[in-house]
Structure formats: C-alpha cells, structure tokens
Amino acid sequence: MRYLPHTSEDIDLMLQAVEADHLDDLFSTIPDDCLSKDDLALPEALTEWELDSHMAALSDAMAVSPDYKIFMGAGSYEHYIPASVSYLLGRSEFVTSYTPYQPEVSQGTLQAIYEYQTLAARLLGMEVATASHYDGATALAESLLMAVRISKKRKVAVSSLIHPFYRKVVRTYFEPTGYEVIELPYLKNGFTDLAGLDELNDLAAVAVQSPNFFGCIENLKKIGEKIHNKDALFITCFTEALSYGLLKNPGSQDADIVCGEGQSLGIPRSFGGPALGMLAGRKKHMRSLPGRLVGKTKDLDGKRGFVLTLATREQHIRREKATSNICTNNSLCALAAAIYMASVGGTGIKKLAQLNHDKAEYLKQELKKAGFTISFESPTFNEFVVEFPAGFDSVYDCLLNKKIVAGLPLAEYYPELVNHYLLCVTETMSKNDMDSFVSEVKS
Amino acid sequence: MKENVGATGLILNEPLLWEKGRKGRCGFSLPRRDVESFPIDNELAGEGPDFPDLSEVDVVRHYTRLSQWNFGVDTGMYPLGSCTMKYSPKTNEKQAGLSGFTGAHPLLPSDLSQGTLRMMFELEQYLAEITGMDAVTLQPAAGAHGELTGMLTIHAYHKNRGAQRSKILVPDTAHGTNPATATLCNYRSIQVKSNEQGILSTESVADVMDEETAGIMLTNPNTLGLFEDNTKEIAEIIHSKGGLVYCDGANLNAVMGIVKMGEIGVDVMHLNLHKTFSTPHGGGGPGSGPVCVKKHLEPFLPVPRIVEEKGNYSLSDNYPESIGKVQAFHGNVGVMIKAYSYIRSMGPKDLKMASRLAVLNANYIKESLKGTLHLAYDRPCMHECVFSDDKQKDDHVTTLDMAKRLMDYGFHPPTVYFPLVVHGAIMVEPTETESKEDIDKFIEAFKSIADEAKEAPDLLHNAPGKCKVRRLDEVSAARKPCLTG
C-alpha cells in the first residue's frame, strides 16, 4: 500500500526495538475478550485507477449544471468560482495543517483567518467576526445560545421565515436546555409578523432572516427598533451572503449578532457541505462569542504576527464552563471565502450582487407577463416565490425529465403554500435559460 | 548542531490584504450582463462592503506567500497527539473535486442524487462494520459536533423512557470537548479519576455510578494512548444502573480491525473522518464526525436518514423519535467522499495494517525516547505516547521550550500540556504514514534538544529561530484583543 512506508525489514527492526516478536504482540495488553475475532467485512482494496472509474460513475449519477438548469437556491446557491480560488485553496500547506496551536509555524493560516474575520466583519457591518462555524444553521443556534448567556434570559423568538432547516437545528440544540423557542408567523406581504412580540416578555433575543426564506428583504431597521424596545438582542440571519454586496448590511441596521451561511462566497454546493457558518457581533460581547478567534499581536522582535486568542472562553481551558463545545472552525471554507472576497473585491461584489438581483428580477417580470402570480410583493434579491396553477406538480416532474428544476416546492415546509415554488436565479443563469424556462412552464 | 531537516530558505513578507491593491482592480471575470438593470429601492441599497480591489495576480501571490509560512503534513512529520495527522492521499482530493459531487444541490429529488446517496449509504455501512455498531449518521460536521449528536441521542433515550437523568461521568483524561458537550446537553459532569496505570478502574466507576447518571463518556484508547482495559466491565456497571456508554472515537486509528467498540459494551460513539480516515485537517476544518449507535439508539439519530430499496437510495424524515437536525443539510459530504475513497483504497487488510503500524510507530518512539524524556506511564501504548518535561526540570527548560525548538529541527511539535493529568505533557502521535527514517530523525532531534537543554538552554528559551516569526505575545493578544484590521 503506497501510503504505508514500512518495509518488512523496517518492521523487524522496530519490533526488536520494542521487544516484540510480532505486530500482534503490540496489542497483547488488550484483554482477550475485547479483541475482534473476525476480519473486517469490507470490499477489497481498489487500485488508484479502479477507484477513478468507480468514483467517476458515482459522480456521473448526479444531476448538476450546466447539464441541468437548476432554479433552486433555498440555502445552497450556484455561483461561479474563479479557478484561482480553487487553485490557491488546494495549496497543501493550507490543506494539510491543523488548528494553529503553534503560531510560529502557522502564520499562513492565522493571517488568512484574521483577514477573513476582517472581511466578514466588513461585509456584515459588524465589529468582530469569529473564525467561522460549521454552517449557517449551527451559527444561528450558537448565536441564540450566546444571547441567552449574555442576557441570562431563557426565551428566544425566531421568525418563521428563517430557513426551515435552520429552525430545526435550533430546536435540536435547544431541546435539552429547557430554554423556550417561540416562532413568529409571517404576513401576507412575505415579511415576518412581529405583532406577537408585544405579548412576549423576558426575551433573550429575536432572530430574523433577511433576505428571508421567501427571498424578501426585511426592513431590519424597523424590526431592530421593535426588538430593542423589548430589551432583547437583535439577531439577524442570512443564507445568501452575496446579497450584502447590494443591500444595507445588518450592522448598519443595528443588529447585535449577525449569523448565516457563507457558501455563496467561493464554496461549491457539494450536496450541502462543507459549508461556512459566519458569526459576527459587537465588541462588548466579544468574550461571549463561541468558537475560535484569531488576534493580532507582536513577536519578541516586535514584528507583527497572529495567534489564536481569548481561549479562556473555550472548551480546552474552561471544560464544562466553556461558551461552546466547538474546538475547530471550518478553516478551509473561511479561507475559500476570504480568497473569493479578495478576488471579487469591493468594486466587483457590488456589480456581481446587482447582476444577481437583476437576473432574478428579469425572471420575475417575465413570469408575471406570462400570467403567473408572484406570491409576495415585497422586494427580493435573487430568490422569490411564484404561485403556479393547481396541478403544477406534474409539470414539475415533466420539467425534471427535460433537465429543468423549477425551484423548491414550498408546501412541504409551509403546508398552506400549495403550488407555491421558491425560485432562485444567480449570475450563472443566462437570459436564454430563463426565457426557455418561462416558455416551458407556460406550455 | 549537526545538519537537520530544518533549514532556512527565502520566504517573502506580505502585507495584509487591504494594505495592497488599487481602487478599480478586479480579480474576477464578471459574467456577461444579458438583462437590463433593475435599480433597487434606495431605502434598501447599501454602500457595499469596504473590500480592497485586487488583481488576480495580487491575490495569487498573496496566498502563495501566506501558504509558505505554514507547516502541514505534506511539509513534514506532524506528530500532534490525539489529532492523527496522517498523510492525506491526493487521489481523495481529486475524487471529491469531481463535478458531479461538487455541483450537487442538496435538495434535489433523490432520483437525481443517486451517486452521492449511494456513496453515503455505503460509507455508513463501512463505518458500522469497522466499529461493530448497527447504524450510523454522517450529519455531524466535526468531532465535537459528533459528540454533541451522540450525547443528544443519549439525552433523547432517557427522555423517551420518561426518566431524564442529571449527571454524566467523564474521566479526568478526557478531551475538554467532553465536559463542554455534556453541559450543552444539560448534564452535570462528574469527574472520574484514572488509576495509577492511567486507565479507569471498575471500582472508581462503580463508586459514582447511580440511577441519576445518564452514562459515561469514555475515550478509548484514551488520551494517554492507553487502551481502557476495563471497558467491558465498566459498561456492565453503567448498563446495570440503566446508563449508556458513549465512546469518544477520536483515537480509533489504533484499533481498526482489532477491537470493535460495539462488541465491548459501547452504545454510541463518534468518529473523526479527518483523523482516522485520512481527510485533511484544512487548518482546523472542515472535518466530519459521524456517529455510530447500537440498535436501541437508532430511532434517535438525526434526520434525514438514507434508506436503500432495491438499489435505489432515498432520504427519509420518517423517524418520529429523531433528535432532529444538527446541520442544515446532510453533513460535510465533500469530506465523506475523501474518507470513502480512503476506505476503498485501503481495503480491510491495509486498514488493519494501518492501525498496527500506527501502534508500532508510537511504541518505537516511546522506547527510543524514554531515556531522554520522562515517560508518564511506562507500559505498552497504543497510537500515541505521553512524555513530560520532568527530566529537564533541573535544566530550567519546559515542554514549551522543547516544542518550540523542535520547529527549528523541521518538525511540527507534538501536542503539549494535554492531557491535564500529566504535568507538562508532551503527547506524541506519529501515525502509520511516517517512515522509520523520518521517525529516527525525529528521535535524534529530541535527543539533541535534550542535550542542548543541558549545554545551551538559551537555544531553547529563544526558540524558534528559523520560523517566519519568533515567539508571539499571546498574553497581550488576549488582554487587548485586536480581531479585525
């Protein structure tokens, strides 16, 4: 096996050194009744070349663009990824290192993550950002737990227009804690209904997603005022990070904690993971943040350098009193996002975000012209909900055969929204693609 | 000093991203605009983020230079204890990069996702076979996340029986994640002391186990690199009081094909695909932390589960007792592909051989260095061995000094100051992918450092001297944190 460098001579010499006769003797201290009696029942080893064809066959059994036209986002977005991003991300000094416990031999990872934290904070308009989390959903769960820690209150409210899967993850995280999670309904215009807030007291935080799951851009400023009047922390959440190339960032709308998914920033969809949980906050809450943080410092000669910092929040020091059980970030995904943000740049991201908006708007207008109803009138970024006529599900299946995915059917997540579909258009979709989509759904 | 692996070479300084670039540059090929512009309402429009504008060349040089300041497994030996820094095969990266895998949307109908679903289903089966467990979820994103998922299944199990418990047993050798995870599950950690042999005795467990205790979180092999010989008996004690045994499988690399945790009383365990199954650590992630359970915990696993019928794979949410979701989608699929490729490339014989050689390498280091460094527990070890700086006390040299000096010799330092039960711990895990020659060089380096500790201790106090930076001021970094530029 090419990954195992030992020759039989090496093995003999090493066994001699440890005073053992056979490799099995190394396990002689394990009680006999703990040893497994049978060989592992696994498929026999493949050569590198056999593996190539086996994996190619699996990969070929997947529906992906450009073969398929997939008008589906819902938390996983198709964006172009420059070759330079993938290429740099493959540098094995980044790929094969670990959490930078030893900063002197990890300055590459550390500076890159410090830069990621900075770009993430600038994108979201916040003062500090963590070194990243598993995904948007766990970042939201951690944000809500953080709010509970800060406020010492035991109740949180979340908008029902937060991604349904994110809310499920929050439920899972909150189940053993005894803290209460309340869901806020939505209005006919596709916005979160905050009227119920008046009845609620002792809220640690209220979380709202924008653009929300229906694609609508919430009025965060107004929402924030309302939440702050209740003396609760204002958490905003997002699934489409690129939208802040165009929209007002949540920090400028007075969010206390911002969290969400950064997959759009140079990370392939990969069936949903790995992804990039982003989490940003205010300086005053810095010591309550979950997860890794990189800070700037100096070496013995006064030279700039970077280290993992504020470790006294973390599990390896605080053990059962830690702010979270997290011990790593999704470092390579954060690196991808940093390289992507650096490549697109301040000028580029505005244009790219505008293009996403305009393409989605084009499809929206064309569908309207074709007589379909846009379910919610509120402004959107690159996703929106359309109501197709009753019985559209059979058309949906026909379109699948024609390699078109006509968005996400919403009824599974919002039973009242039968025949409503969440559509997504990014810069990867051409006008031609959209025109033929409209003519297909019309027919 | 005789010539060693560590040398100096030209590396380049590089400013921070925003100290570079010129307004108006762009390193991205903007897609063609083929639709008209629809201006957005002024109320909604922001100014756009304050990112630097860089050319593609600016970006490529920046990150190439940064990468050269890093030490990875591909650079050299990285014996970070408890982290299993084995070689990450390149073909695995290639497979994970196939366009059918990278381009896949997680919410497409199952019929359009058969390749990935089959890979995931088979990986679950392989992991069940390797651990001797009955069912597997691949959803957790990392080891600590797997721990949380595993402990949530225990929490759900007790709740489902209508008798929730309040405590959990955690050995004093445990990773810090164990007690932190227990807290997230609202269990109070009760520390159990390891004995003079570095393992848990049945008596110490029997003394504290009661019917208010949900179970035990056992790391096996433990963080001292020792097999928990009494696992079976401990499991019997825990089970007799209605508790469950959680196994932290971070150290599975020692026992593949040798011990199946499912056969010795473990009810639930997590694995780290980025440790045992060779997927790269990525500077701290993404990893993957599958959870394997016995039949009685299967109903509680996260949804969706992958089900197979006549060669057709689909996702099912139909598990009413499930703890729900722990990640938005299906876990770190890109990582799973690499672990799957590894298992298929190794096959059953070489997986077992990997464990045997990992243990051989660790014992070889233990025997070769025990005259130089104090060995905390002088008995055969598994995949790692734990020394301390006890012998260097009189030289006024610490574990940290020796770790930093190792960098000058061209090695990544071992894990230091963990486990906590060994004062000044030096935890060495070579893994099976290090050759005898490289290990011999590592041993020589450590011996030479111990000599320097006696003859020229300042070489150690001032180490490292060959890295991009010298020792960094971590105290002021934490006192006056600067987290953004």
Short mmCIF file of C-alpha atoms in Angstrom, two decimals, chain A residues 11-405:
data_model
loop_
_atom_site.label_atom_id
_atom_site.label_comp_id
_atom_site.label_asym_id
_atom_site.label_seq_id
_atom_site.Cartn_x
_atom_site.Cartn_y
_atom_site.Cartn_z
CA ILE A 11 9.06 -3.65 10.81
CA ASP A 12 11.50 -6.27 12.09
CA LEU A 13 13.97 -3.66 13.33
CA MET A 14 11.24 -1.67 15.04
CA LEU A 15 9.72 -4.76 16.64
CA GLN A 16 13.16 -5.61 18.03
CA ALA A 17 13.45 -2.13 19.48
CA VAL A 18 10.15 -2.51 21.30
CA GLU A 19 10.94 -6.09 22.30
CA ALA A 20 8.05 -7.68 20.47
CA ASP A 21 8.11 -10.68 18.15
CA HIS A 22 5.12 -9.91 16.05
CA LEU A 23 2.84 -6.97 15.27
CA ASP A 24 0.02 -8.73 17.11
CA ASP A 25 2.10 -8.68 20.30
CA LEU A 26 1.65 -4.90 20.37
CA PHE A 27 -1.95 -5.49 21.34
CA SER A 28 -1.26 -8.16 23.95
CA THR A 29 -2.26 -5.87 26.81
CA ILE A 30 -5.80 -5.64 25.46
CA PRO A 31 -7.95 -8.24 27.26
CA ASP A 32 -8.59 -11.20 25.00
CA ASP A 33 -12.35 -10.84 25.19
CA CYS A 34 -12.08 -7.32 23.78
CA LEU A 35 -10.22 -8.39 20.64
CA SER A 36 -12.25 -8.76 17.49
CA LYS A 37 -12.18 -12.32 16.20
CA ASP A 38 -13.14 -11.75 12.56
CA ASP A 39 -11.55 -9.87 9.71
CA LEU A 40 -13.29 -6.67 8.68
CA ALA A 41 -16.00 -7.43 6.15
CA LEU A 42 -15.20 -4.60 3.75
CA PRO A 43 -14.69 -4.57 -0.01
CA GLU A 44 -11.19 -5.48 -1.13
CA ALA A 45 -8.81 -2.62 -1.91
CA LEU A 46 -9.09 -0.83 -5.26
CA THR A 47 -6.11 0.39 -7.26
CA GLU A 48 -5.93 4.12 -7.85
CA TRP A 49 -7.20 3.54 -11.38
CA GLU A 50 -10.10 1.35 -10.30
CA LEU A 51 -11.07 4.00 -7.77
CA ASP A 52 -11.06 6.62 -10.56
CA SER A 53 -13.63 4.76 -12.60
CA HIS A 54 -15.73 3.78 -9.58
CA MET A 55 -15.95 7.38 -8.37
CA ALA A 56 -16.49 8.79 -11.86
CA ALA A 57 -19.52 6.52 -12.19
CA LEU A 58 -20.94 7.80 -8.89
CA SER A 59 -20.27 11.40 -9.87
CA ASP A 60 -21.93 10.85 -13.24
CA ALA A 61 -25.07 9.70 -11.45
CA MET A 62 -25.66 13.23 -10.16
CA ALA A 63 -27.74 15.95 -11.76
CA VAL A 64 -25.68 19.11 -11.99
CA SER A 65 -25.41 22.21 -14.13
CA PRO A 66 -24.75 23.06 -16.89
CA ASP A 67 -26.44 19.83 -17.96
CA TYR A 68 -29.35 20.64 -15.66
CA LYS A 69 -30.86 24.09 -15.25
CA ILE A 70 -31.48 24.33 -11.53
CA PHE A 71 -33.66 27.26 -10.45
CA MET A 72 -33.28 26.28 -6.83
CA GLY A 73 -31.45 28.06 -4.04
CA ALA A 74 -33.07 27.70 -0.62
CA GLY A 75 -29.80 27.95 1.28
CA SER A 76 -27.49 26.46 -1.36
CA TYR A 77 -26.50 28.70 -4.25
CA GLU A 78 -24.74 28.25 -7.55
CA HIS A 79 -22.15 30.94 -8.13
CA TYR A 80 -19.13 30.99 -10.38
CA ILE A 81 -15.89 30.16 -8.57
CA PRO A 82 -12.72 31.55 -10.17
CA ALA A 83 -10.06 28.95 -11.00
CA SER A 84 -7.61 30.97 -8.91
CA VAL A 85 -9.72 30.41 -5.78
CA SER A 86 -9.83 26.63 -6.19
CA TYR A 87 -6.17 26.56 -7.13
CA LEU A 88 -4.99 28.52 -4.10
CA LEU A 89 -7.29 26.54 -1.85
CA GLY A 90 -5.53 23.39 -2.96
CA ARG A 91 -2.14 24.53 -1.60
CA SER A 92 -1.25 21.68 0.67
CA GLU A 93 0.39 23.91 3.29
CA PHE A 94 -3.14 25.20 3.96
CA VAL A 95 -4.90 21.88 3.40
CA THR A 96 -2.72 19.55 5.47
CA SER A 97 -2.12 21.72 8.54
CA TYR A 98 -4.34 21.73 11.61
CA THR A 99 -5.73 24.25 14.07
CA PRO A 100 -2.84 26.71 14.53
CA TYR A 101 -1.92 25.79 18.10
CA GLN A 102 1.74 26.57 17.30
CA PRO A 103 1.57 30.05 15.78
CA GLU A 104 5.22 30.29 14.68
CA VAL A 105 4.66 27.54 12.08
CA SER A 106 1.08 28.55 11.24
CA GLN A 107 1.28 32.21 10.30
CA GLY A 108 -0.22 31.48 6.88
CA THR A 109 -3.45 30.09 8.31
CA LEU A 110 -3.52 32.69 11.08
CA GLN A 111 -3.08 35.76 8.90
CA ALA A 112 -5.57 34.35 6.39
CA ILE A 113 -8.17 33.82 9.11
CA TYR A 114 -7.52 37.27 10.60
CA GLU A 115 -8.14 38.67 7.13
CA TYR A 116 -11.27 36.52 6.80
CA GLN A 117 -12.56 37.85 10.15
CA THR A 118 -11.95 41.39 8.92
CA LEU A 119 -13.63 40.93 5.54
CA ALA A 120 -16.56 39.10 7.16
CA ALA A 121 -16.99 41.92 9.69
CA ARG A 122 -16.88 44.50 6.87
CA LEU A 123 -19.38 42.55 4.75
CA LEU A 124 -21.82 42.31 7.65
CA GLY A 125 -21.10 45.76 9.07
CA MET A 126 -20.09 44.37 12.46
CA GLU A 127 -17.15 44.99 14.78
CA VAL A 128 -15.90 41.42 15.21
CA ALA A 129 -16.40 38.11 13.44
CA THR A 130 -15.40 34.62 14.54
CA ALA A 131 -13.01 32.36 12.64
CA SER A 132 -16.12 30.51 11.29
CA HIS A 133 -18.54 27.75 12.29
CA TYR A 134 -19.89 24.57 10.72
CA ASP A 135 -22.73 26.13 8.72
CA GLY A 136 -25.36 28.83 8.82
CA ALA A 137 -27.79 26.74 10.86
CA THR A 138 -25.33 25.92 13.64
CA ALA A 139 -24.13 29.53 13.62
CA LEU A 140 -27.73 30.58 14.31
CA ALA A 141 -28.10 28.04 17.13
CA GLU A 142 -24.82 29.22 18.66
CA SER A 143 -25.91 32.87 18.30
CA LEU A 144 -29.14 32.22 20.16
CA LEU A 145 -27.29 30.37 22.93
CA MET A 146 -24.86 33.30 23.08
CA ALA A 147 -27.79 35.68 23.54
CA VAL A 148 -29.08 33.53 26.38
CA ARG A 149 -25.64 33.69 28.03
CA ILE A 150 -25.41 37.46 27.65
CA SER A 151 -28.94 38.30 28.77
CA LYS A 152 -29.40 35.48 31.29
CA LYS A 153 -32.98 35.16 29.99
CA ARG A 154 -34.41 31.81 28.97
CA LYS A 155 -36.64 32.54 25.99
CA VAL A 156 -35.92 33.33 22.33
CA ALA A 157 -38.15 34.11 19.37
CA VAL A 158 -37.36 33.23 15.76
CA SER A 159 -39.10 34.30 12.59
CA SER A 160 -40.90 31.53 10.71
CA LEU A 161 -39.23 32.96 7.61
CA ILE A 162 -35.86 31.75 8.81
CA HIS A 163 -34.81 28.73 6.73
CA PRO A 164 -36.91 25.78 7.98
CA PHE A 165 -33.81 23.61 8.41
CA TYR A 166 -32.08 26.30 10.48
CA ARG A 167 -35.07 26.39 12.78
CA LYS A 168 -34.93 22.60 13.09
CA VAL A 169 -31.28 22.77 14.11
CA VAL A 170 -32.15 25.44 16.70
CA ARG A 171 -34.86 23.13 18.10
CA THR A 172 -32.34 20.28 18.35
CA TYR A 173 -29.77 22.43 20.14
CA PHE A 174 -32.36 23.92 22.50
CA GLU A 175 -34.23 20.71 23.35
CA PRO A 176 -32.08 19.61 26.31
CA THR A 177 -31.52 23.13 27.64
CA GLY A 178 -35.03 23.91 28.82
CA TYR A 179 -34.90 27.30 27.08
CA GLU A 180 -38.04 28.19 25.15
CA VAL A 181 -38.13 28.82 21.38
CA ILE A 182 -41.11 30.76 20.03
CA GLU A 183 -41.83 31.08 16.30
CA LEU A 184 -43.19 34.32 14.88
CA PRO A 185 -45.66 33.99 11.99
CA TYR A 186 -45.39 35.81 8.66
CA LEU A 187 -47.53 38.41 6.93
CA LYS A 188 -49.23 38.29 3.52
CA ASN A 189 -46.52 40.51 2.04
CA GLY A 190 -43.77 37.99 2.85
CA PHE A 191 -42.43 39.76 5.93
CA THR A 192 -42.11 38.50 9.49
CA ASP A 193 -45.13 39.37 11.65
CA LEU A 194 -43.81 40.99 14.80
CA ALA A 195 -47.19 41.84 16.29
CA GLY A 196 -46.96 38.93 18.73
CA LEU A 197 -43.84 40.43 20.28
CA ASP A 198 -45.96 42.78 22.36
CA GLU A 199 -47.29 39.81 24.32
CA LEU A 200 -43.87 38.34 24.96
CA ASN A 201 -41.65 39.27 27.85
CA ASP A 202 -38.22 38.26 29.09
CA LEU A 203 -36.92 37.55 25.61
CA ALA A 204 -33.19 36.96 25.32
CA ALA A 205 -33.23 37.56 21.59
CA VAL A 206 -35.30 37.72 18.45
CA ALA A 207 -33.86 36.30 15.24
CA VAL A 208 -34.94 37.40 11.77
CA GLN A 209 -33.55 36.33 8.39
CA SER A 210 -33.01 38.81 5.54
CA PRO A 211 -33.35 38.17 2.67
CA ASN A 212 -35.77 35.75 4.30
CA PHE A 213 -36.66 32.24 3.18
CA PHE A 214 -39.15 33.67 0.65
CA GLY A 215 -36.38 35.89 -0.71
CA CYS A 216 -37.97 39.08 0.68
CA ILE A 217 -35.73 41.81 2.04
CA GLU A 218 -36.96 42.56 5.56
CA ASN A 219 -36.98 46.08 6.97
CA LEU A 220 -34.28 45.37 9.51
CA LYS A 221 -34.11 48.90 10.89
CA LYS A 222 -37.75 48.89 11.96
CA ILE A 223 -37.57 45.33 13.22
CA GLY A 224 -34.48 46.15 15.26
CA GLU A 225 -36.18 49.11 16.94
CA LYS A 226 -39.08 46.94 17.93
CA ILE A 227 -36.85 44.22 19.31
CA HIS A 228 -34.63 46.65 21.20
CA ASN A 229 -37.76 48.19 22.73
CA LYS A 230 -38.42 44.76 24.19
CA ASP A 231 -34.91 44.83 25.67
CA ALA A 232 -33.98 41.77 23.63
CA LEU A 233 -30.91 41.23 21.47
CA PHE A 234 -31.49 41.59 17.74
CA ILE A 235 -30.07 38.66 15.77
CA THR A 236 -30.12 38.72 12.01
CA CYS A 237 -29.53 35.65 9.92
CA PHE A 238 -28.86 35.08 6.23
CA THR A 239 -28.48 32.25 3.75
CA GLU A 240 -27.22 34.34 0.82
CA ALA A 241 -24.10 36.24 1.87
CA LEU A 242 -23.68 37.80 -1.56
CA SER A 243 -26.80 39.93 -1.00
CA TYR A 244 -24.77 42.30 1.19
CA GLY A 245 -22.85 43.36 -1.88
CA LEU A 246 -26.00 45.26 -2.75
CA LEU A 247 -28.13 45.61 0.38
CA LYS A 248 -27.58 47.59 3.55
CA ASN A 249 -25.56 45.41 5.87
CA PRO A 250 -27.18 44.19 9.11
CA GLY A 251 -24.67 46.04 11.28
CA SER A 252 -25.87 49.38 9.90
CA GLN A 253 -29.40 48.29 10.84
CA ASP A 254 -28.40 47.88 14.49
CA ALA A 255 -28.14 44.09 14.65
CA ASP A 256 -26.43 42.82 17.81
CA ILE A 257 -25.42 39.46 16.40
CA VAL A 258 -25.30 38.52 12.71
CA CYS A 259 -25.05 34.92 11.58
CA GLY A 260 -25.57 32.87 8.48
CA GLU A 261 -24.22 30.85 5.62
CA GLY A 262 -21.22 31.91 3.55
CA GLN A 263 -21.36 29.12 0.96
CA SER A 264 -22.02 31.67 -1.78
CA LEU A 265 -18.52 33.08 -1.25
CA GLY A 266 -16.49 30.67 -3.33
CA ILE A 267 -17.58 27.35 -1.86
CA PRO A 268 -19.11 24.68 -4.09
CA ARG A 269 -22.52 23.33 -3.09
CA SER A 270 -21.24 19.78 -2.54
CA PHE A 271 -24.68 18.44 -1.65
CA GLY A 272 -24.86 20.93 1.20
CA GLY A 273 -21.49 20.59 2.91
CA PRO A 274 -18.88 21.52 3.86
CA ALA A 275 -20.30 24.99 4.26
CA LEU A 276 -19.32 28.15 6.11
CA GLY A 277 -21.03 29.30 9.27
CA MET A 278 -20.46 33.04 9.69
CA LEU A 279 -20.99 34.76 13.03
CA ALA A 280 -20.29 38.38 13.89
CA GLY A 281 -21.01 40.55 16.87
CA ARG A 282 -20.27 43.67 18.83
CA LYS A 283 -17.02 44.27 20.69
CA LYS A 284 -18.83 44.45 24.00
CA HIS A 285 -19.96 40.82 23.55
CA MET A 286 -16.59 39.58 22.34
CA ARG A 287 -15.91 37.41 25.36
CA SER A 288 -19.25 35.65 24.98
CA LEU A 289 -18.59 34.59 21.39
CA PRO A 290 -18.48 30.85 20.66
CA GLY A 291 -15.69 29.29 18.61
CA ARG A 292 -12.19 30.20 17.55
CA LEU A 293 -10.86 33.75 17.24
CA VAL A 294 -7.60 34.95 15.73
CA GLY A 295 -5.98 38.11 17.08
CA LYS A 296 -3.11 40.34 16.09
CA THR A 297 -0.03 40.56 18.27
CA LYS A 298 3.76 41.01 18.12
CA ASP A 299 6.68 38.62 18.37
CA LEU A 300 9.78 39.05 20.57
CA ASP A 301 11.33 41.37 17.96
CA GLY A 302 8.19 43.49 17.73
CA LYS A 303 7.23 42.02 14.37
CA ARG A 304 3.52 41.67 13.50
CA GLY A 305 2.09 38.18 13.96
CA PHE A 306 -1.16 36.39 14.70
CA VAL A 307 -2.36 33.91 17.33
CA LEU A 308 -5.49 32.11 18.43
CA THR A 309 -6.81 34.24 21.24
CA LEU A 310 -9.40 34.60 24.02
CA ALA A 311 -9.00 30.86 24.58
CA THR A 312 -10.31 31.17 28.13
CA ARG A 313 -13.82 31.03 26.62
CA GLU A 314 -13.07 27.65 25.12
CA GLN A 315 -13.54 24.00 25.99
CA HIS A 316 -9.88 23.03 26.28
CA ILE A 317 -9.41 25.57 29.09
CA ARG A 318 -12.87 26.05 30.57
CA ARG A 319 -14.15 22.50 30.00
CA GLU A 320 -17.73 22.31 31.31
CA LYS A 321 -17.94 26.12 31.64
CA ALA A 322 -16.94 26.85 28.03
CA THR A 323 -19.03 29.13 25.79
CA SER A 324 -19.40 26.24 23.33
CA ASN A 325 -18.03 22.75 22.76
CA ILE A 326 -16.59 23.78 19.39
CA CYS A 327 -12.89 23.10 19.02
CA THR A 328 -12.32 23.88 15.35
CA ASN A 329 -13.62 26.28 12.79
CA ASN A 330 -14.32 25.43 9.16
CA SER A 331 -10.98 26.97 8.38
CA LEU A 332 -10.53 25.96 4.77
CA CYS A 333 -14.05 27.18 3.95
CA ALA A 334 -13.28 30.50 5.65
CA LEU A 335 -10.11 30.65 3.57
CA ALA A 336 -12.13 30.00 0.40
CA ALA A 337 -14.45 32.84 1.31
CA ALA A 338 -11.54 35.19 2.03
CA ILE A 339 -9.84 34.39 -1.28
CA TYR A 340 -13.17 34.83 -3.04
CA MET A 341 -13.92 38.18 -1.37
CA ALA A 342 -10.40 39.36 -2.18
CA SER A 343 -10.78 38.28 -5.80
CA VAL A 344 -14.17 39.87 -6.40
CA GLY A 345 -13.17 42.96 -4.44
CA GLY A 346 -15.20 45.93 -3.25
CA THR A 347 -15.99 47.14 -6.75
CA GLY A 348 -16.68 43.68 -8.13
CA ILE A 349 -19.00 42.45 -5.41
CA LYS A 350 -21.39 45.36 -5.95
CA LYS A 351 -21.61 44.60 -9.66
CA LEU A 352 -21.98 40.88 -9.08
CA ALA A 353 -24.69 41.33 -6.47
CA GLN A 354 -26.55 43.78 -8.72
CA LEU A 355 -26.37 41.26 -11.56
CA ASN A 356 -27.88 38.56 -9.34
CA HIS A 357 -30.69 40.89 -8.39
CA ASP A 358 -31.32 41.96 -11.98
CA LYS A 359 -31.40 38.45 -13.40
CA ALA A 360 -33.84 37.28 -10.74
CA GLU A 361 -35.92 40.42 -11.35
CA TYR A 362 -35.95 39.67 -15.07
CA LEU A 363 -37.35 36.18 -14.48
CA LYS A 364 -39.88 37.58 -12.03
CA GLN A 365 -41.11 40.11 -14.60
CA GLU A 366 -41.24 37.51 -17.37
CA LEU A 367 -43.26 35.12 -15.21
CA LYS A 368 -45.64 37.95 -14.36
CA LYS A 369 -46.03 38.78 -18.05
CA ALA A 370 -46.78 35.11 -18.67
CA GLY A 371 -49.65 35.37 -16.22
CA PHE A 372 -48.21 33.77 -13.11
CA THR A 373 -48.67 35.26 -9.67
CA ILE A 374 -45.72 36.44 -7.67
CA SER A 375 -46.75 35.33 -4.18
CA PHE A 376 -45.26 38.20 -2.18
CA GLU A 377 -44.95 41.73 -3.44
CA SER A 378 -42.05 42.76 -1.22
CA PRO A 379 -38.68 43.44 -2.87
CA THR A 380 -36.34 40.47 -3.24
CA PHE A 381 -32.66 39.78 -4.01
CA ASN A 382 -32.06 36.62 -6.08
CA GLU A 383 -34.91 34.42 -4.89
CA PHE A 384 -38.66 34.86 -4.96
CA VAL A 385 -41.84 32.81 -4.63
CA VAL A 386 -44.19 32.20 -7.53
CA GLU A 387 -47.61 30.59 -7.46
CA PHE A 388 -48.12 28.15 -10.30
CA PRO A 389 -51.56 26.85 -11.25
CA ALA A 390 -53.05 23.89 -9.35
CA GLY A 391 -51.66 20.61 -10.58
CA PHE A 392 -48.30 22.10 -11.45
CA ASP A 393 -46.57 19.19 -9.71
CA SER A 394 -46.98 17.02 -12.80
CA VAL A 395 -45.49 19.80 -14.92
CA TYR A 396 -42.65 19.98 -12.37
CA ASP A 397 -41.93 16.28 -12.91
CA CYS A 398 -42.04 16.67 -16.70
CA LEU A 399 -39.58 19.52 -16.45
CA LEU A 400 -37.25 17.31 -14.39
CA ASN A 401 -37.18 14.92 -17.35
CA LYS A 402 -36.19 17.88 -19.50
CA LYS A 403 -33.40 18.62 -17.03
CA ILE A 404 -35.01 21.71 -15.56
CA VAL A 405 -35.59 22.04 -11.83
#
